[in-house]
mmCIF file of C-alpha atoms in Angstrom:
data_model
loop_
_atom_site.group_PDB
_atom_site.id
_atom_site.type_symbol
_atom_site.label_atom_id
_atom_site.label_comp_id
_atom_site.label_asym_id
_atom_site.label_seq_id
_atom_site.Cartn_x
_atom_site.Cartn_y
_atom_site.Cartn_z
ATOM 1 C CA MET A 1 -14.594 -14.314 -8.489
ATOM 2 C CA LEU A 2 -15.405 -16.802 -5.732
ATOM 3 C CA GLU A 3 -11.929 -18.285 -6.017
ATOM 4 C CA ALA A 4 -10.576 -14.839 -5.154
ATOM 5 C CA LEU A 5 -12.524 -15.115 -1.889
ATOM 6 C CA GLY A 6 -10.722 -18.317 -0.934
ATOM 7 C CA LEU A 7 -12.907 -21.041 -2.474
ATOM 8 C CA SER A 8 -11.341 -23.861 -4.483
ATOM 9 C CA VAL A 9 -12.455 -24.646 -8.039
ATOM 10 C CA HIS A 10 -14.331 -27.728 -6.811
ATOM 11 C CA GLY A 11 -15.919 -25.775 -3.971
ATOM 12 C CA VAL A 12 -17.160 -23.123 -6.402
ATOM 13 C CA ALA A 13 -18.656 -25.783 -8.701
ATOM 14 C CA VAL A 14 -20.501 -27.519 -5.863
ATOM 15 C CA TYR A 15 -21.761 -24.217 -4.437
ATOM 16 C CA GLN A 16 -23.130 -23.031 -7.782
ATOM 17 C CA ALA A 17 -24.739 -26.412 -8.458
ATOM 18 C CA LEU A 18 -26.478 -26.377 -5.066
ATOM 19 C CA LEU A 19 -27.764 -22.882 -5.732
ATOM 20 C CA ASP A 20 -29.164 -23.998 -9.097
ATOM 21 C CA GLU A 21 -30.598 -27.335 -7.901
ATOM 22 C CA PRO A 22 -31.320 -27.306 -4.145
ATOM 23 C CA GLY A 23 -31.600 -30.732 -2.581
ATOM 24 C CA SER A 24 -29.194 -32.450 -4.969
ATOM 25 C CA GLY A 25 -27.327 -35.408 -3.521
ATOM 26 C CA ILE A 26 -23.635 -36.205 -3.865
ATOM 27 C CA ASP A 27 -24.121 -38.435 -6.930
ATOM 28 C CA GLN A 28 -26.261 -35.844 -8.678
ATOM 29 C CA LEU A 29 -23.775 -33.097 -7.920
ATOM 30 C CA ALA A 30 -20.869 -35.233 -9.089
ATOM 31 C CA ALA A 31 -22.609 -35.874 -12.413
ATOM 32 C CA ARG A 32 -23.581 -32.216 -12.854
ATOM 33 C CA CYS A 33 -20.145 -30.840 -11.980
ATOM 34 C CA GLY A 34 -18.040 -33.554 -13.613
ATOM 35 C CA LEU A 35 -16.437 -34.400 -10.274
ATOM 36 C CA THR A 36 -15.911 -37.561 -8.290
ATOM 37 C CA ALA A 37 -18.015 -38.256 -5.207
ATOM 38 C CA GLN A 38 -14.886 -37.700 -3.094
ATOM 39 C CA GLN A 39 -14.311 -34.282 -4.656
ATOM 40 C CA VAL A 40 -17.945 -33.318 -4.025
ATOM 41 C CA SER A 41 -17.628 -34.417 -0.379
ATOM 42 C CA ALA A 42 -14.473 -32.326 -0.045
ATOM 43 C CA GLY A 43 -16.398 -29.418 -1.542
ATOM 44 C CA PHE A 44 -19.131 -29.906 1.062
ATOM 45 C CA ASP A 45 -16.548 -29.790 3.846
ATOM 46 C CA GLU A 46 -15.012 -26.638 2.424
ATOM 47 C CA LEU A 47 -18.376 -24.883 2.063
ATOM 48 C CA ALA A 48 -19.385 -25.911 5.572
ATOM 49 C CA ASP A 49 -16.137 -24.493 6.982
ATOM 50 C CA LEU A 50 -16.894 -21.195 5.222
ATOM 51 C CA MET A 51 -20.468 -21.271 6.548
ATOM 52 C CA LEU A 52 -21.936 -21.370 3.040
ATOM 53 C CA LEU A 53 -24.013 -24.490 3.811
ATOM 54 C CA ARG A 54 -26.869 -25.056 6.233
ATOM 55 C CA ALA A 55 -29.109 -28.017 7.038
ATOM 56 C CA SER A 56 -32.050 -28.267 4.644
ATOM 57 C CA ASP A 57 -35.565 -28.117 6.073
ATOM 58 C CA ASP A 58 -37.133 -29.467 2.880
ATOM 59 C CA HIS A 59 -34.655 -32.321 2.460
ATOM 60 C CA PRO A 60 -33.806 -33.801 5.885
ATOM 61 C CA GLY A 61 -30.249 -35.096 6.130
ATOM 62 C CA GLN A 62 -29.102 -32.887 3.242
ATOM 63 C CA MET A 63 -27.559 -29.464 3.061
ATOM 64 C CA ARG A 64 -28.649 -26.317 1.270
ATOM 65 C CA ALA A 65 -26.497 -23.489 -0.046
ATOM 66 C CA VAL A 66 -26.720 -20.148 1.715
ATOM 67 C CA SER A 67 -27.648 -17.373 -0.717
ATOM 68 C CA PRO A 68 -24.709 -15.310 -2.021
ATOM 69 C CA GLU A 69 -26.259 -12.130 -0.624
ATOM 70 C CA LEU A 70 -25.872 -13.506 2.900
ATOM 71 C CA GLY A 71 -23.109 -16.081 2.667
ATOM 72 C CA LEU A 72 -20.614 -14.067 0.621
ATOM 73 C CA ALA A 73 -21.347 -10.908 2.583
ATOM 74 C CA ASP A 74 -20.532 -12.782 5.791
ATOM 75 C CA MET A 75 -17.333 -14.120 4.212
ATOM 76 C CA LEU A 76 -16.251 -10.613 3.227
ATOM 77 C CA ALA A 77 -17.021 -9.319 6.707
ATOM 78 C CA ARG A 78 -14.872 -12.062 8.263
ATOM 79 C CA GLN A 79 -12.062 -11.365 5.809
ATOM 80 C CA GLU A 80 -12.270 -7.647 6.560
ATOM 81 C CA ALA A 81 -11.969 -8.413 10.271
ATOM 82 C CA GLU A 82 -8.958 -10.650 9.583
ATOM 83 C CA LEU A 83 -7.358 -7.934 7.458
ATOM 84 C CA ALA A 84 -7.913 -5.382 10.203
ATOM 85 C CA ALA A 85 -6.273 -7.743 12.689
ATOM 86 C CA ARG A 86 -3.321 -8.264 10.352
ATOM 87 C CA GLN A 87 -3.068 -4.502 9.853
ATOM 88 C CA ALA A 88 -2.902 -4.044 13.611
ATOM 89 C CA GLN A 89 -0.255 -6.756 13.862
ATOM 90 C CA LEU A 90 1.734 -5.094 11.080
ATOM 91 C CA ALA A 91 1.605 -1.798 12.963
ATOM 92 C CA LEU A 92 2.951 -3.546 16.054
ATOM 93 C CA SER A 93 5.695 -5.168 13.982
ATOM 94 C CA ARG A 94 6.691 -1.837 12.479
ATOM 95 C CA ALA A 95 6.826 -0.298 15.928
ATOM 96 C CA ALA A 96 9.019 -3.167 17.134
ATOM 97 C CA VAL A 97 11.383 -2.710 14.176
ATOM 98 C CA THR A 98 11.574 1.035 14.841
ATOM 99 C CA ARG A 99 12.422 0.367 18.502
ATOM 100 C CA MET A 100 15.039 -2.191 17.507
ATOM 101 C CA VAL A 101 16.675 0.205 15.048
ATOM 102 C CA ALA A 102 16.637 2.974 17.661
ATOM 103 C CA GLU A 103 18.140 0.748 20.354
ATOM 104 C CA ARG A 104 20.899 -0.498 18.058
ATOM 105 C CA ALA A 105 21.662 3.004 16.890
ATOM 106 C CA VAL A 106 21.964 4.191 20.484
ATOM 107 C CA THR A 107 23.796 1.234 21.989
ATOM 108 C CA ARG A 108 26.269 0.614 19.158
ATOM 109 C CA SER A 109 28.629 3.442 18.403
ATOM 110 C CA ASP A 110 29.650 1.811 15.107
ATOM 111 C CA GLY A 111 26.069 1.161 14.004
ATOM 112 C CA GLY A 112 24.478 4.604 14.025
ATOM 113 C CA GLU A 113 23.551 7.705 15.924
ATOM 114 C CA ARG A 114 20.362 9.356 17.149
ATOM 115 C CA LEU A 115 19.878 12.945 15.993
ATOM 116 C CA VAL A 116 17.474 15.206 17.874
ATOM 117 C CA GLY A 117 15.784 18.195 16.235
ATOM 118 C CA MET A 118 15.838 19.710 12.760
ATOM 119 C CA ASP A 119 19.174 21.500 13.210
ATOM 120 C CA ALA A 120 20.930 18.195 13.856
ATOM 121 C CA ILE A 121 19.126 16.523 10.959
ATOM 122 C CA ARG A 122 19.964 19.283 8.486
ATOM 123 C CA ALA A 123 23.597 19.374 9.601
ATOM 124 C CA ARG A 124 23.932 15.624 9.035
ATOM 125 C CA LEU A 125 22.199 15.833 5.632
ATOM 126 C CA GLU A 126 24.639 18.558 4.598
ATOM 127 C CA GLN A 127 27.541 16.369 5.696
ATOM 128 C CA LEU A 128 26.226 13.293 3.868
ATOM 129 C CA CYS A 129 25.624 15.235 0.656
ATOM 130 C CA ALA A 130 29.148 16.647 0.828
ATOM 131 C CA VAL A 131 30.800 13.207 1.145
ATOM 132 C CA ALA A 132 28.510 11.323 -1.280
ATOM 133 C CA HIS A 133 30.452 9.675 -4.124
ATOM 134 C CA THR A 134 28.009 7.583 -6.144
ATOM 135 C CA GLU A 135 24.316 8.031 -5.302
ATOM 136 C CA ILE A 136 21.823 9.785 -3.067
ATOM 137 C CA ILE A 137 18.388 8.194 -2.710
ATOM 138 C CA GLY A 138 15.473 10.079 -1.192
ATOM 139 C CA VAL A 139 11.909 9.098 -0.313
ATOM 140 C CA GLN A 140 9.740 12.109 0.439
ATOM 141 C CA PRO A 141 6.120 11.297 1.387
ATOM 142 C CA GLY A 142 3.605 14.102 1.706
ATOM 143 C CA VAL A 143 4.430 17.629 0.592
ATOM 144 C CA GLN A 144 7.704 19.185 1.718
ATOM 145 C CA ARG A 145 7.583 22.708 3.055
ATOM 146 C CA PRO A 146 9.246 25.444 0.947
ATOM 147 C CA GLU A 147 11.768 26.186 3.718
ATOM 148 C CA ASP A 148 12.800 22.514 3.852
ATOM 149 C CA LEU A 149 13.423 22.495 0.099
ATOM 150 C CA ASP A 150 15.381 25.751 0.356
ATOM 151 C CA ALA A 151 17.543 24.289 3.127
ATOM 152 C CA GLY A 152 18.638 21.329 1.006
ATOM 153 C CA GLU A 153 18.775 23.015 -2.398
ATOM 154 C CA GLU A 154 22.438 24.056 -2.431
ATOM 155 C CA HIS A 155 23.742 20.688 -1.231
ATOM 156 C CA ASP A 156 21.541 18.674 -3.618
ATOM 157 C CA PHE A 157 22.595 20.705 -6.630
ATOM 158 C CA GLN A 158 26.282 20.632 -5.666
ATOM 159 C CA ALA A 159 26.156 16.833 -5.395
ATOM 160 C CA LEU A 160 24.553 16.569 -8.844
ATOM 161 C CA ALA A 161 27.221 18.917 -10.250
ATOM 162 C CA ARG A 162 29.915 16.543 -8.931
ATOM 163 C CA GLY A 163 28.340 13.679 -10.888
ATOM 164 C CA VAL A 164 26.611 12.024 -7.934
ATOM 165 C CA GLY A 165 23.493 10.139 -9.054
ATOM 166 C CA MET A 166 20.247 11.164 -7.392
ATOM 167 C CA ARG A 167 16.936 9.310 -7.315
ATOM 168 C CA THR A 168 13.998 10.916 -5.517
ATOM 169 C CA LEU A 169 10.585 9.365 -4.911
ATOM 170 C CA TYR A 170 7.605 11.622 -4.215
ATOM 171 C CA GLN A 171 3.909 11.011 -3.762
ATOM 172 C CA ASP A 172 1.601 11.788 -6.683
ATOM 173 C CA ILE A 173 0.105 14.737 -4.804
ATOM 174 C CA VAL A 174 3.255 16.844 -5.362
ATOM 175 C CA ARG A 175 2.190 17.195 -8.997
ATOM 176 C CA ASN A 176 -0.459 19.588 -7.660
ATOM 177 C CA HIS A 177 1.963 21.659 -5.542
ATOM 178 C CA ALA A 178 3.941 24.142 -7.618
ATOM 179 C CA HIS A 179 6.905 24.624 -5.267
ATOM 180 C CA VAL A 180 7.695 20.896 -5.024
ATOM 181 C CA PHE A 181 6.926 20.281 -8.699
ATOM 182 C CA THR A 182 9.292 23.099 -9.722
ATOM 183 C CA TYR A 183 12.028 21.792 -7.429
ATOM 184 C CA ALA A 184 11.641 18.265 -8.810
ATOM 185 C CA HIS A 185 11.986 19.551 -12.385
ATOM 186 C CA ARG A 186 15.183 21.358 -11.432
ATOM 187 C CA LEU A 187 16.540 18.031 -10.163
ATOM 188 C CA LEU A 188 15.585 16.453 -13.490
ATOM 189 C CA ASN A 189 17.267 19.208 -15.487
ATOM 190 C CA LEU A 190 20.491 18.690 -13.538
ATOM 191 C CA GLY A 191 20.563 14.955 -14.237
ATOM 192 C CA GLY A 192 18.593 13.557 -11.313
ATOM 193 C CA GLU A 193 15.729 11.075 -11.587
ATOM 194 C CA VAL A 194 12.315 11.722 -10.063
ATOM 195 C CA ARG A 195 9.313 9.414 -9.851
ATOM 196 C CA THR A 196 5.958 9.535 -8.090
ATOM 197 C CA ALA A 197 3.475 6.964 -6.787
ATOM 198 C CA PRO A 198 0.170 7.119 -4.875
ATOM 199 C CA VAL A 199 1.714 5.518 -1.771
ATOM 200 C CA ILE A 200 5.415 5.398 -0.965
ATOM 201 C CA PRO A 201 7.486 4.126 2.000
ATOM 202 C CA GLN A 202 8.332 6.301 4.984
ATOM 203 C CA ARG A 203 10.792 9.169 4.629
ATOM 204 C CA VAL A 204 14.403 8.072 4.197
ATOM 205 C CA VAL A 205 17.682 9.305 2.707
ATOM 206 C CA ILE A 206 20.280 6.716 1.653
ATOM 207 C CA VAL A 207 23.808 7.729 0.654
ATOM 208 C CA ASP A 208 26.192 5.525 -1.335
ATOM 209 C CA ARG A 209 24.134 2.478 -0.293
ATOM 210 C CA ALA A 210 26.024 2.529 3.009
ATOM 211 C CA GLN A 211 24.367 5.144 5.236
ATOM 212 C CA ALA A 212 20.769 6.139 5.828
ATOM 213 C CA LEU A 213 18.748 8.694 7.738
ATOM 214 C CA VAL A 214 15.294 7.564 8.921
ATOM 215 C CA PRO A 215 12.865 9.485 11.127
ATOM 216 C CA VAL A 216 12.556 8.526 14.773
ATOM 217 C CA ASP A 217 8.808 9.137 14.509
ATOM 218 C CA PRO A 218 7.369 8.775 10.969
ATOM 219 C CA THR A 219 4.299 10.784 12.021
ATOM 220 C CA ASP A 220 6.472 13.767 13.035
ATOM 221 C CA THR A 221 9.739 13.713 11.145
ATOM 222 C CA ARG A 222 10.903 16.947 12.751
ATOM 223 C CA LYS A 223 11.436 15.275 16.143
ATOM 224 C CA GLY A 224 14.640 13.561 15.130
ATOM 225 C CA ALA A 225 16.276 10.924 12.976
ATOM 226 C CA LEU A 226 18.496 7.876 13.159
ATOM 227 C CA HIS A 227 21.721 7.885 11.201
ATOM 228 C CA VAL A 228 22.040 4.189 10.393
ATOM 229 C CA THR A 229 25.130 2.440 9.077
ATOM 230 C CA GLU A 230 24.289 -1.191 9.915
ATOM 231 C CA PRO A 231 24.591 -3.048 6.547
ATOM 232 C CA GLY A 232 21.559 -5.253 7.210
ATOM 233 C CA ILE A 233 19.293 -2.318 8.025
ATOM 234 C CA VAL A 234 20.534 -0.235 5.097
ATOM 235 C CA ALA A 235 20.016 -3.197 2.751
ATOM 236 C CA ALA A 236 16.427 -3.615 3.981
ATOM 237 C CA LEU A 237 15.734 0.080 3.394
ATOM 238 C CA LEU A 238 17.208 -0.200 -0.106
ATOM 239 C CA ASP A 239 15.020 -3.196 -0.942
ATOM 240 C CA CYS A 240 11.935 -1.297 0.193
ATOM 241 C CA PHE A 241 12.929 1.698 -1.922
ATOM 242 C CA GLU A 242 13.652 -0.353 -5.048
ATOM 243 C CA GLN A 243 10.255 -2.070 -4.875
ATOM 244 C CA ALA A 244 8.497 1.286 -4.673
ATOM 245 C CA TRP A 245 10.739 2.848 -7.346
ATOM 246 C CA ASN A 246 10.092 0.080 -9.864
ATOM 247 C CA THR A 247 6.326 0.640 -9.728
ATOM 248 C CA ALA A 248 6.456 4.452 -9.660
ATOM 249 C CA VAL A 249 5.917 6.747 -12.652
ATOM 250 C CA PRO A 250 8.658 9.112 -13.940
ATOM 251 C CA LEU A 251 7.787 12.727 -13.244
ATOM 252 C CA GLY A 252 7.708 13.635 -16.935
ATOM 253 C CA ALA A 253 5.276 10.829 -17.772
ATOM 254 C CA VAL A 254 1.539 11.375 -17.881
ATOM 255 C CA HIS A 255 -0.506 9.278 -15.495
ATOM 256 C CA SER A 256 -3.012 7.192 -17.415
ATOM 257 C CA GLU A 257 -6.012 5.197 -16.342
ATOM 258 C CA ASP A 258 -6.022 1.428 -16.418
ATOM 259 C CA PRO A 259 -7.651 0.647 -19.800
ATOM 260 C CA THR A 260 -9.393 -2.381 -18.287
ATOM 261 C CA THR A 261 -10.885 -0.813 -15.167
ATOM 262 C CA GLY A 262 -10.747 2.914 -15.874
ATOM 263 C CA LEU A 263 -9.128 3.365 -12.447
ATOM 264 C CA SER A 264 -6.231 5.716 -11.839
ATOM 265 C CA GLY A 265 -3.347 4.526 -9.691
ATOM 266 C CA THR A 266 -4.627 6.621 -6.792
ATOM 267 C CA GLU A 267 -8.148 5.194 -7.105
ATOM 268 C CA ARG A 268 -6.890 1.624 -7.182
ATOM 269 C CA GLU A 269 -4.711 2.230 -4.114
ATOM 270 C CA LEU A 270 -7.651 3.920 -2.363
ATOM 271 C CA LEU A 271 -9.839 0.858 -2.963
ATOM 272 C CA ARG A 272 -7.082 -1.420 -1.670
ATOM 273 C CA LEU A 273 -6.500 0.600 1.490
ATOM 274 C CA LEU A 274 -10.184 0.965 2.313
ATOM 275 C CA GLY A 275 -10.571 -2.763 1.696
ATOM 276 C CA THR A 276 -8.035 -3.477 4.442
ATOM 277 C CA GLY A 277 -10.286 -1.763 6.961
ATOM 278 C CA LEU A 278 -8.562 1.641 7.115
ATOM 279 C CA THR A 279 -10.743 4.653 7.824
ATOM 280 C CA ASP A 280 -11.086 7.564 5.406
ATOM 281 C CA GLU A 281 -8.753 9.562 7.654
ATOM 282 C CA ALA A 282 -6.054 6.866 7.729
ATOM 283 C CA THR A 283 -6.386 6.267 3.980
ATOM 284 C CA GLY A 284 -6.021 9.984 3.334
ATOM 285 C CA GLN A 285 -2.855 10.102 5.438
ATOM 286 C CA ARG A 286 -1.321 7.215 3.496
ATOM 287 C CA LEU A 287 -2.188 8.805 0.135
ATOM 288 C CA GLY A 288 -1.457 12.373 1.175
ATOM 289 C CA LEU A 289 -5.079 13.353 0.457
ATOM 290 C CA SER A 290 -7.684 15.180 2.480
ATOM 291 C CA VAL A 291 -10.652 13.252 3.845
ATOM 292 C CA ARG A 292 -12.883 15.236 1.482
ATOM 293 C CA THR A 293 -10.795 14.141 -1.523
ATOM 294 C CA VAL A 294 -10.877 10.493 -0.415
ATOM 295 C CA ARG A 295 -14.655 10.632 -0.185
ATOM 296 C CA ARG A 296 -14.927 12.371 -3.556
ATOM 297 C CA HIS A 297 -12.835 9.635 -5.194
ATOM 298 C CA MET A 298 -14.941 6.964 -3.499
ATOM 299 C CA ALA A 299 -18.185 8.610 -4.652
ATOM 300 C CA SER A 300 -16.879 8.595 -8.223
ATOM 301 C CA ILE A 301 -15.989 4.899 -8.001
ATOM 302 C CA MET A 302 -19.410 4.034 -6.559
ATOM 303 C CA GLU A 303 -21.109 5.931 -9.368
ATOM 304 C CA ARG A 304 -19.140 4.034 -12.022
ATOM 305 C CA LEU A 305 -20.004 0.742 -10.355
ATOM 306 C CA GLY A 306 -23.667 1.654 -9.913
ATOM 307 C CA ALA A 307 -23.317 0.948 -6.180
ATOM 308 C CA THR A 308 -25.432 2.551 -3.466
ATOM 309 C CA SER A 309 -23.099 1.686 -0.571
ATOM 310 C CA ARG A 310 -19.414 1.096 -0.017
ATOM 311 C CA PHE A 311 -20.072 -2.518 0.836
ATOM 312 C CA GLU A 312 -21.877 -3.007 -2.465
ATOM 313 C CA ALA A 313 -19.051 -1.179 -4.225
ATOM 314 C CA GLY A 314 -16.545 -3.603 -2.671
ATOM 315 C CA LEU A 315 -18.548 -6.591 -3.893
ATOM 316 C CA LYS A 316 -18.903 -5.180 -7.395
ATOM 317 C CA ALA A 317 -15.227 -4.150 -7.523
ATOM 318 C CA ALA A 318 -14.291 -7.755 -6.657
ATOM 319 C CA GLN A 319 -16.713 -9.083 -9.270
ATOM 320 C CA HIS A 320 -15.176 -6.802 -11.906
ATOM 321 C CA GLY A 321 -11.656 -7.865 -10.957
ATOM 322 C CA TRP A 322 -10.712 -4.386 -9.750
ATOM 323 C CA LEU A 323 -9.246 -5.657 -6.459
#
């Protein structure tokens, strides 16, 4: 478990030995751990860097191990802060990529086009479906509105009737929404493929692996879209889709719990997202769940772990290998 927190094997051995026998010197630790004096010294340096060692009051000139309750909690807090910083940096990077795609789509007539409003988006989707020859790929996070499904129904089904392959990726929550679930089964019956996952990439439609529509603003997809034809950008969108598709579950399959942890896919993803420092609200948005549902899932996980706080649940989840 400690190795998962960033400690080396030698560092773990030295730390545990110091906890068991405070005041041990390098030679004693080397003998106890089966290490060389140099490896023990390196372990001391590592533990000191992680603030798991402090000067001993009882043994002047020696170090004592900080208790796991304090030392490991501090380590987790620092890692959570680092994760939050990385999450913020990732958000900035995504924003920069979105700006770059938008600028290239606007400035290069052969690279793409900016579409404003739902009428323009639907007209372009109709056109792309009509000219598709081999495959239409769709990523649909959240729950589509009935009117949006109705608008695309005729063109989707006509493309399938022409023999065009169709792969659609939804979030797991659509299994609880009859109108989307029914629509997805109609796609299946006509030869399409449908899978779901707890978290999926942003909304995108890719046609014949050569053209793509992506929202200008992922938080409000009705504002507009970019019709992208740049090969590099389309290839990146395809890679992102394939990674998500390969880990998703076919619509006809029954979701099962992990036999080792008892966690569902949604629960595992919830733990991961909360562990990165996201709030309940942000986690719910990523999973397509209400804040109340996120908290209900978390309460269930805490009960199974016998934890009285989320912090304790995080520690126990790490100890059990759930993260």
